[in-house]
Amino acid sequence: MLTEATNDFDAVSGLKVRLREEASARRSEAWTRAGESAAKAVAEAGLRLAASLDGEQIVAGYHPFRYELDVVPLLAALQAERYPVALPRSHPERRLTFHAWTPGAPLERRKLGMLEPPETAEELHPSVLFVPLLAFDARGNRLGYGAGFYDVALSTMRAERRVLAVGVAFDEQEFPAIPAEPLDQPLDLVLTPTRLLTREAS
């Protein structure tokens, strides 16, 4: 039984490696072709999404890394509408905290060259999370870089309160199926330059 489980794990891991390679290539091509216009479209759609939600929302995004779709224009638009905005800060044991950020505020270059808020920035507890990714499917499965930071963060946050997880991607990053493992946390929505997709039922 242990051998079968190990073989299954190896098969899924191998498939994810191949999907990451293809998804990374698709994403970099899409970014080169239409990165600026995609960021503008996502900013407009993301602002409409936030306005459609009930109650006051604290919104967390990310500072783009490599060829991730840029949500800084969206965060700037949300901040201009007086939404509290946060960016993630990474910690050991795959933990993320989210800290207040305004456009132009200083960021620290940390692990792997990612830009993150300083530790002194106020910690916030977001109710809406715009999540970067390499690939997604219609069932809300997300493929990241493999470290599991967002899976751990979403698991912890969802145990405490309702959180809306919105993947942000180019349309080209959609795949027919992303393998999901027990610890993987699904997305509620996926926002692309042309669509807002609601997770299909399994």
PDB file of C-alpha atoms in Angstrom:
ATOM      1  CA  MET A   1       0.000   0.000   0.000  1.00  0.00           C
ATOM      2  CA  LEU A   2       2.838   2.364   0.858  1.00  0.00           C
ATOM      3  CA  THR A   3       4.453   1.633  -2.503  1.00  0.00           C
ATOM      4  CA  GLU A   4       1.194   2.400  -4.333  1.00  0.00           C
ATOM      5  CA  ALA A   5       0.774   5.693  -2.455  1.00  0.00           C
ATOM      6  CA  THR A   6       4.370   6.662  -3.182  1.00  0.00           C
ATOM      7  CA  ASN A   7       3.919   5.877  -6.854  1.00  0.00           C
ATOM      8  CA  ASP A   8       0.764   8.002  -6.973  1.00  0.00           C
ATOM      9  CA  PHE A   9       2.570  10.894  -5.307  1.00  0.00           C
ATOM     10  CA  ASP A  10       5.476  10.641  -7.735  1.00  0.00           C
ATOM     11  CA  ALA A  11       3.096  10.568 -10.706  1.00  0.00           C
ATOM     12  CA  VAL A  12       1.242  13.682  -9.552  1.00  0.00           C
ATOM     13  CA  SER A  13       4.504  15.469  -8.770  1.00  0.00           C
ATOM     14  CA  GLY A  14       5.876  14.638 -12.207  1.00  0.00           C
ATOM     15  CA  LEU A  15       2.706  15.860 -13.893  1.00  0.00           C
ATOM     16  CA  LYS A  16       2.845  19.124 -11.948  1.00  0.00           C
ATOM     17  CA  VAL A  17       6.451  19.675 -13.023  1.00  0.00           C
ATOM     18  CA  ARG A  18       5.470  19.280 -16.682  1.00  0.00           C
ATOM     19  CA  LEU A  19       2.430  21.543 -16.257  1.00  0.00           C
ATOM     20  CA  ARG A  20       4.560  24.215 -14.582  1.00  0.00           C
ATOM     21  CA  GLU A  21       6.972  24.232 -17.500  1.00  0.00           C
ATOM     22  CA  GLU A  22       4.192  24.626 -20.071  1.00  0.00           C
ATOM     23  CA  ALA A  23       2.239  27.130 -17.972  1.00  0.00           C
ATOM     24  CA  SER A  24       5.338  29.248 -17.397  1.00  0.00           C
ATOM     25  CA  ALA A  25       5.981  29.404 -21.141  1.00  0.00           C
ATOM     26  CA  ARG A  26       2.357  30.328 -21.873  1.00  0.00           C
ATOM     27  CA  ARG A  27       2.380  33.028 -19.216  1.00  0.00           C
ATOM     28  CA  SER A  28       5.607  34.671 -20.391  1.00  0.00           C
ATOM     29  CA  GLU A  29       4.314  34.738 -23.977  1.00  0.00           C
ATOM     30  CA  ALA A  30       1.016  36.304 -22.878  1.00  0.00           C
ATOM     31  CA  TRP A  31       2.835  38.872 -20.730  1.00  0.00           C
ATOM     32  CA  THR A  32       5.118  39.852 -23.617  1.00  0.00           C
ATOM     33  CA  ARG A  33       2.203  40.181 -26.008  1.00  0.00           C
ATOM     34  CA  ALA A  34      -0.351  41.943 -23.822  1.00  0.00           C
ATOM     35  CA  GLY A  35       0.917  42.463 -20.276  1.00  0.00           C
ATOM     36  CA  GLU A  36       0.013  46.151 -19.987  1.00  0.00           C
ATOM     37  CA  SER A  37      -3.455  45.880 -21.510  1.00  0.00           C
ATOM     38  CA  ALA A  38      -4.181  42.787 -19.412  1.00  0.00           C
ATOM     39  CA  ALA A  39      -3.271  44.648 -16.218  1.00  0.00           C
ATOM     40  CA  LYS A  40      -5.627  47.474 -17.175  1.00  0.00           C
ATOM     41  CA  ALA A  41      -8.501  45.084 -17.956  1.00  0.00           C
ATOM     42  CA  VAL A  42      -8.024  43.199 -14.690  1.00  0.00           C
ATOM     43  CA  ALA A  43      -7.924  46.478 -12.752  1.00  0.00           C
ATOM     44  CA  GLU A  44     -11.296  47.524 -14.173  1.00  0.00           C
ATOM     45  CA  ALA A  45     -12.918  44.122 -13.614  1.00  0.00           C
ATOM     46  CA  GLY A  46     -11.397  43.677 -10.156  1.00  0.00           C
ATOM     47  CA  LEU A  47     -12.709  47.055  -9.044  1.00  0.00           C
ATOM     48  CA  ARG A  48     -16.217  46.076 -10.195  1.00  0.00           C
ATOM     49  CA  LEU A  49     -15.913  42.772  -8.346  1.00  0.00           C
ATOM     50  CA  ALA A  50     -14.914  44.456  -5.087  1.00  0.00           C
ATOM     51  CA  ALA A  51     -17.777  46.947  -5.413  1.00  0.00           C
ATOM     52  CA  SER A  52     -20.267  44.082  -5.853  1.00  0.00           C
ATOM     53  CA  LEU A  53     -19.386  42.469  -2.524  1.00  0.00           C
ATOM     54  CA  ASP A  54     -21.363  43.148   0.641  1.00  0.00           C
ATOM     55  CA  GLY A  55     -19.762  44.905   3.579  1.00  0.00           C
ATOM     56  CA  GLU A  56     -16.381  46.515   3.993  1.00  0.00           C
ATOM     57  CA  GLN A  57     -13.605  44.519   2.392  1.00  0.00           C
ATOM     58  CA  ILE A  58      -9.883  44.368   3.127  1.00  0.00           C
ATOM     59  CA  VAL A  59      -8.151  43.380  -0.084  1.00  0.00           C
ATOM     60  CA  ALA A  60      -4.799  41.654  -0.468  1.00  0.00           C
ATOM     61  CA  GLY A  61      -2.918  41.291  -3.728  1.00  0.00           C
ATOM     62  CA  TYR A  62       0.698  40.698  -4.663  1.00  0.00           C
ATOM     63  CA  HIS A  63       3.614  42.494  -6.245  1.00  0.00           C
ATOM     64  CA  PRO A  64       4.224  40.788  -9.631  1.00  0.00           C
ATOM     65  CA  PHE A  65       7.140  38.372  -9.835  1.00  0.00           C
ATOM     66  CA  ARG A  66       8.643  37.154 -13.090  1.00  0.00           C
ATOM     67  CA  TYR A  67       5.773  37.258 -15.619  1.00  0.00           C
ATOM     68  CA  GLU A  68       2.799  37.287 -13.251  1.00  0.00           C
ATOM     69  CA  LEU A  69      -0.129  39.393 -14.388  1.00  0.00           C
ATOM     70  CA  ASP A  70       0.368  42.788 -12.733  1.00  0.00           C
ATOM     71  CA  VAL A  71      -2.327  43.618 -10.156  1.00  0.00           C
ATOM     72  CA  VAL A  72      -0.616  46.799  -8.897  1.00  0.00           C
ATOM     73  CA  PRO A  73      -2.955  48.971 -11.058  1.00  0.00           C
ATOM     74  CA  LEU A  74      -5.909  47.124  -9.504  1.00  0.00           C
ATOM     75  CA  LEU A  75      -4.563  47.653  -5.974  1.00  0.00           C
ATOM     76  CA  ALA A  76      -3.949  51.330  -6.715  1.00  0.00           C
ATOM     77  CA  ALA A  77      -7.533  51.708  -7.995  1.00  0.00           C
ATOM     78  CA  LEU A  78      -8.898  49.961  -4.896  1.00  0.00           C
ATOM     79  CA  GLN A  79      -6.804  52.128  -2.595  1.00  0.00           C
ATOM     80  CA  ALA A  80      -8.070  55.251  -4.391  1.00  0.00           C
ATOM     81  CA  GLU A  81     -11.603  54.043  -3.575  1.00  0.00           C
ATOM     82  CA  ARG A  82     -10.527  53.780   0.083  1.00  0.00           C
ATOM     83  CA  TYR A  83     -10.301  49.996   0.316  1.00  0.00           C
ATOM     84  CA  PRO A  84      -7.600  48.911   2.788  1.00  0.00           C
ATOM     85  CA  VAL A  85      -4.967  47.143   0.657  1.00  0.00           C
ATOM     86  CA  ALA A  86      -2.320  44.637   1.734  1.00  0.00           C
ATOM     87  CA  LEU A  87       0.584  42.687   0.276  1.00  0.00           C
ATOM     88  CA  PRO A  88       1.974  39.370   1.547  1.00  0.00           C
ATOM     89  CA  ARG A  89       5.128  38.893   3.571  1.00  0.00           C
ATOM     90  CA  SER A  90       6.655  35.409   3.737  1.00  0.00           C
ATOM     91  CA  HIS A  91       7.905  33.638   6.865  1.00  0.00           C
ATOM     92  CA  PRO A  92       9.422  30.242   7.702  1.00  0.00           C
ATOM     93  CA  GLU A  93       7.181  27.169   7.655  1.00  0.00           C
ATOM     94  CA  ARG A  94       5.394  28.409   4.513  1.00  0.00           C
ATOM     95  CA  ARG A  95       3.535  31.102   6.421  1.00  0.00           C
ATOM     96  CA  LEU A  96       2.236  34.376   4.975  1.00  0.00           C
ATOM     97  CA  THR A  97       1.119  37.507   6.746  1.00  0.00           C
ATOM     98  CA  PHE A  98      -0.505  40.444   4.986  1.00  0.00           C
ATOM     99  CA  HIS A  99       0.598  44.018   5.595  1.00  0.00           C
ATOM    100  CA  ALA A 100      -0.862  47.406   4.714  1.00  0.00           C
ATOM    101  CA  TRP A 101       0.509  48.939   1.543  1.00  0.00           C
ATOM    102  CA  THR A 102      -0.137  52.044  -0.535  1.00  0.00           C
ATOM    103  CA  PRO A 103       1.218  52.673  -4.056  1.00  0.00           C
ATOM    104  CA  GLY A 104       4.727  54.041  -3.880  1.00  0.00           C
ATOM    105  CA  ALA A 105       5.380  52.829  -0.334  1.00  0.00           C
ATOM    106  CA  PRO A 106       8.782  51.139   0.064  1.00  0.00           C
ATOM    107  CA  LEU A 107       9.091  47.382  -0.319  1.00  0.00           C
ATOM    108  CA  GLU A 108      11.872  45.000   0.651  1.00  0.00           C
ATOM    109  CA  ARG A 109      13.478  42.608  -1.831  1.00  0.00           C
ATOM    110  CA  ARG A 110      13.409  39.281  -0.054  1.00  0.00           C
ATOM    111  CA  LYS A 111      13.346  35.552  -0.837  1.00  0.00           C
ATOM    112  CA  LEU A 112      13.984  34.780  -4.515  1.00  0.00           C
ATOM    113  CA  GLY A 113      13.939  38.510  -5.257  1.00  0.00           C
ATOM    114  CA  MET A 114      10.267  39.034  -4.392  1.00  0.00           C
ATOM    115  CA  LEU A 115       9.210  42.495  -3.217  1.00  0.00           C
ATOM    116  CA  GLU A 116       7.359  42.445   0.107  1.00  0.00           C
ATOM    117  CA  PRO A 117       6.231  45.011   2.702  1.00  0.00           C
ATOM    118  CA  PRO A 118       8.550  45.698   5.630  1.00  0.00           C
ATOM    119  CA  GLU A 119       7.858  43.908   8.890  1.00  0.00           C
ATOM    120  CA  THR A 120       6.936  47.252  10.474  1.00  0.00           C
ATOM    121  CA  ALA A 121       3.928  47.732   8.165  1.00  0.00           C
ATOM    122  CA  GLU A 122       0.569  47.204   9.865  1.00  0.00           C
ATOM    123  CA  GLU A 123      -0.685  43.624   9.645  1.00  0.00           C
ATOM    124  CA  LEU A 124      -4.159  43.304   8.118  1.00  0.00           C
ATOM    125  CA  HIS A 125      -6.567  40.377   7.832  1.00  0.00           C
ATOM    126  CA  PRO A 126      -7.940  40.379   4.281  1.00  0.00           C
ATOM    127  CA  SER A 127     -11.381  39.179   3.297  1.00  0.00           C
ATOM    128  CA  VAL A 128     -10.555  39.195  -0.428  1.00  0.00           C
ATOM    129  CA  LEU A 129      -7.340  37.677  -1.709  1.00  0.00           C
ATOM    130  CA  PHE A 130      -6.097  38.162  -5.280  1.00  0.00           C
ATOM    131  CA  VAL A 131      -3.799  35.185  -5.809  1.00  0.00           C
ATOM    132  CA  PRO A 132      -0.991  34.739  -8.367  1.00  0.00           C
ATOM    133  CA  LEU A 133      -0.635  31.423 -10.170  1.00  0.00           C
ATOM    134  CA  LEU A 134       0.979  29.487 -12.987  1.00  0.00           C
ATOM    135  CA  ALA A 135      -2.107  27.570 -14.124  1.00  0.00           C
ATOM    136  CA  PHE A 136      -5.770  27.019 -13.259  1.00  0.00           C
ATOM    137  CA  ASP A 137      -8.713  24.914 -14.331  1.00  0.00           C
ATOM    138  CA  ALA A 138     -12.495  25.368 -14.347  1.00  0.00           C
ATOM    139  CA  ARG A 139     -12.873  23.642 -10.962  1.00  0.00           C
ATOM    140  CA  GLY A 140     -10.774  26.270  -9.214  1.00  0.00           C
ATOM    141  CA  ASN A 141      -7.660  24.144  -8.930  1.00  0.00           C
ATOM    142  CA  ARG A 142      -4.525  26.274  -8.895  1.00  0.00           C
ATOM    143  CA  LEU A 143      -0.944  25.452  -9.759  1.00  0.00           C
ATOM    144  CA  GLY A 144       1.675  27.624  -8.079  1.00  0.00           C
ATOM    145  CA  TYR A 145       5.420  27.297  -7.730  1.00  0.00           C
ATOM    146  CA  GLY A 146       5.173  24.323  -5.374  1.00  0.00           C
ATOM    147  CA  ALA A 147       6.163  25.887  -2.047  1.00  0.00           C
ATOM    148  CA  GLY A 148       2.589  25.871  -0.719  1.00  0.00           C
ATOM    149  CA  PHE A 149       2.542  29.352   0.857  1.00  0.00           C
ATOM    150  CA  TYR A 150      -0.917  30.239  -0.431  1.00  0.00           C
ATOM    151  CA  ASP A 151      -2.357  26.809   0.356  1.00  0.00           C
ATOM    152  CA  VAL A 152      -1.227  27.147   3.977  1.00  0.00           C
ATOM    153  CA  ALA A 153      -2.465  30.743   4.179  1.00  0.00           C
ATOM    154  CA  LEU A 154      -5.883  29.958   2.734  1.00  0.00           C
ATOM    155  CA  SER A 155      -6.319  26.881   4.927  1.00  0.00           C
ATOM    156  CA  THR A 156      -5.564  28.934   8.040  1.00  0.00           C
ATOM    157  CA  MET A 157      -7.720  31.874   7.010  1.00  0.00           C
ATOM    158  CA  ARG A 158     -10.700  29.741   5.975  1.00  0.00           C
ATOM    159  CA  ALA A 159     -10.637  28.000   9.352  1.00  0.00           C
ATOM    160  CA  GLU A 160     -11.142  31.402  10.987  1.00  0.00           C
ATOM    161  CA  ARG A 161     -13.453  33.326   8.664  1.00  0.00           C
ATOM    162  CA  ARG A 162     -14.878  33.591   5.163  1.00  0.00           C
ATOM    163  CA  VAL A 163     -12.266  34.573   2.595  1.00  0.00           C
ATOM    164  CA  LEU A 164     -12.821  35.018  -1.134  1.00  0.00           C
ATOM    165  CA  ALA A 165      -9.833  33.648  -3.066  1.00  0.00           C
ATOM    166  CA  VAL A 166      -9.601  35.096  -6.575  1.00  0.00           C
ATOM    167  CA  GLY A 167      -6.934  33.725  -8.894  1.00  0.00           C
ATOM    168  CA  VAL A 168      -5.509  36.252 -11.369  1.00  0.00           C
ATOM    169  CA  ALA A 169      -4.198  34.966 -14.689  1.00  0.00           C
ATOM    170  CA  PHE A 170      -3.988  35.387 -18.414  1.00  0.00           C
ATOM    171  CA  ASP A 171      -6.591  33.359 -20.305  1.00  0.00           C
ATOM    172  CA  GLU A 172      -3.750  31.289 -21.744  1.00  0.00           C
ATOM    173  CA  GLN A 173      -2.995  29.900 -18.287  1.00  0.00           C
ATOM    174  CA  GLU A 174      -6.176  27.793 -18.218  1.00  0.00           C
ATOM    175  CA  PHE A 175      -5.707  24.013 -18.513  1.00  0.00           C
ATOM    176  CA  PRO A 176      -8.345  21.277 -18.828  1.00  0.00           C
ATOM    177  CA  ALA A 177      -7.388  19.801 -15.455  1.00  0.00           C
ATOM    178  CA  ILE A 178      -4.902  20.577 -12.686  1.00  0.00           C
ATOM    179  CA  PRO A 179      -4.146  17.646 -10.338  1.00  0.00           C
ATOM    180  CA  ALA A 180      -5.359  18.441  -6.829  1.00  0.00           C
ATOM    181  CA  GLU A 181      -3.800  16.994  -3.690  1.00  0.00           C
ATOM    182  CA  PRO A 182      -5.410  16.919  -0.218  1.00  0.00           C
ATOM    183  CA  LEU A 183      -3.646  20.047   1.057  1.00  0.00           C
ATOM    184  CA  ASP A 184      -4.324  22.120  -2.084  1.00  0.00           C
ATOM    185  CA  GLN A 185      -6.776  24.972  -1.524  1.00  0.00           C
ATOM    186  CA  PRO A 186      -9.198  25.750  -4.382  1.00  0.00           C
ATOM    187  CA  LEU A 187      -9.921  29.207  -5.745  1.00  0.00           C
ATOM    188  CA  ASP A 188     -13.441  30.632  -5.513  1.00  0.00           C
ATOM    189  CA  LEU A 189     -13.082  32.719  -8.678  1.00  0.00           C
ATOM    190  CA  VAL A 190     -10.547  33.302 -11.429  1.00  0.00           C
ATOM    191  CA  LEU A 191     -10.152  36.754 -12.947  1.00  0.00           C
ATOM    192  CA  THR A 192      -8.630  37.030 -16.420  1.00  0.00           C
ATOM    193  CA  PRO A 193      -8.468  39.996 -18.812  1.00  0.00           C
ATOM    194  CA  THR A 194     -11.668  38.786 -20.495  1.00  0.00           C
ATOM    195  CA  ARG A 195     -13.598  36.760 -17.906  1.00  0.00           C
ATOM    196  CA  LEU A 196     -14.595  36.256 -14.297  1.00  0.00           C
ATOM    197  CA  LEU A 197     -14.940  32.518 -13.782  1.00  0.00           C
ATOM    198  CA  THR A 198     -16.829  30.937 -10.894  1.00  0.00           C
ATOM    199  CA  ARG A 199     -15.530  27.604  -9.708  1.00  0.00           C
ATOM    200  CA  GLU A 200     -17.411  24.665 -11.179  1.00  0.00           C
ATOM    201  CA  ALA A 201     -18.765  22.046  -8.803  1.00  0.00           C
ATOM    202  CA  SER A 202     -16.660  18.883  -8.548  1.00  0.00           C
TER     203      SER A 202
END
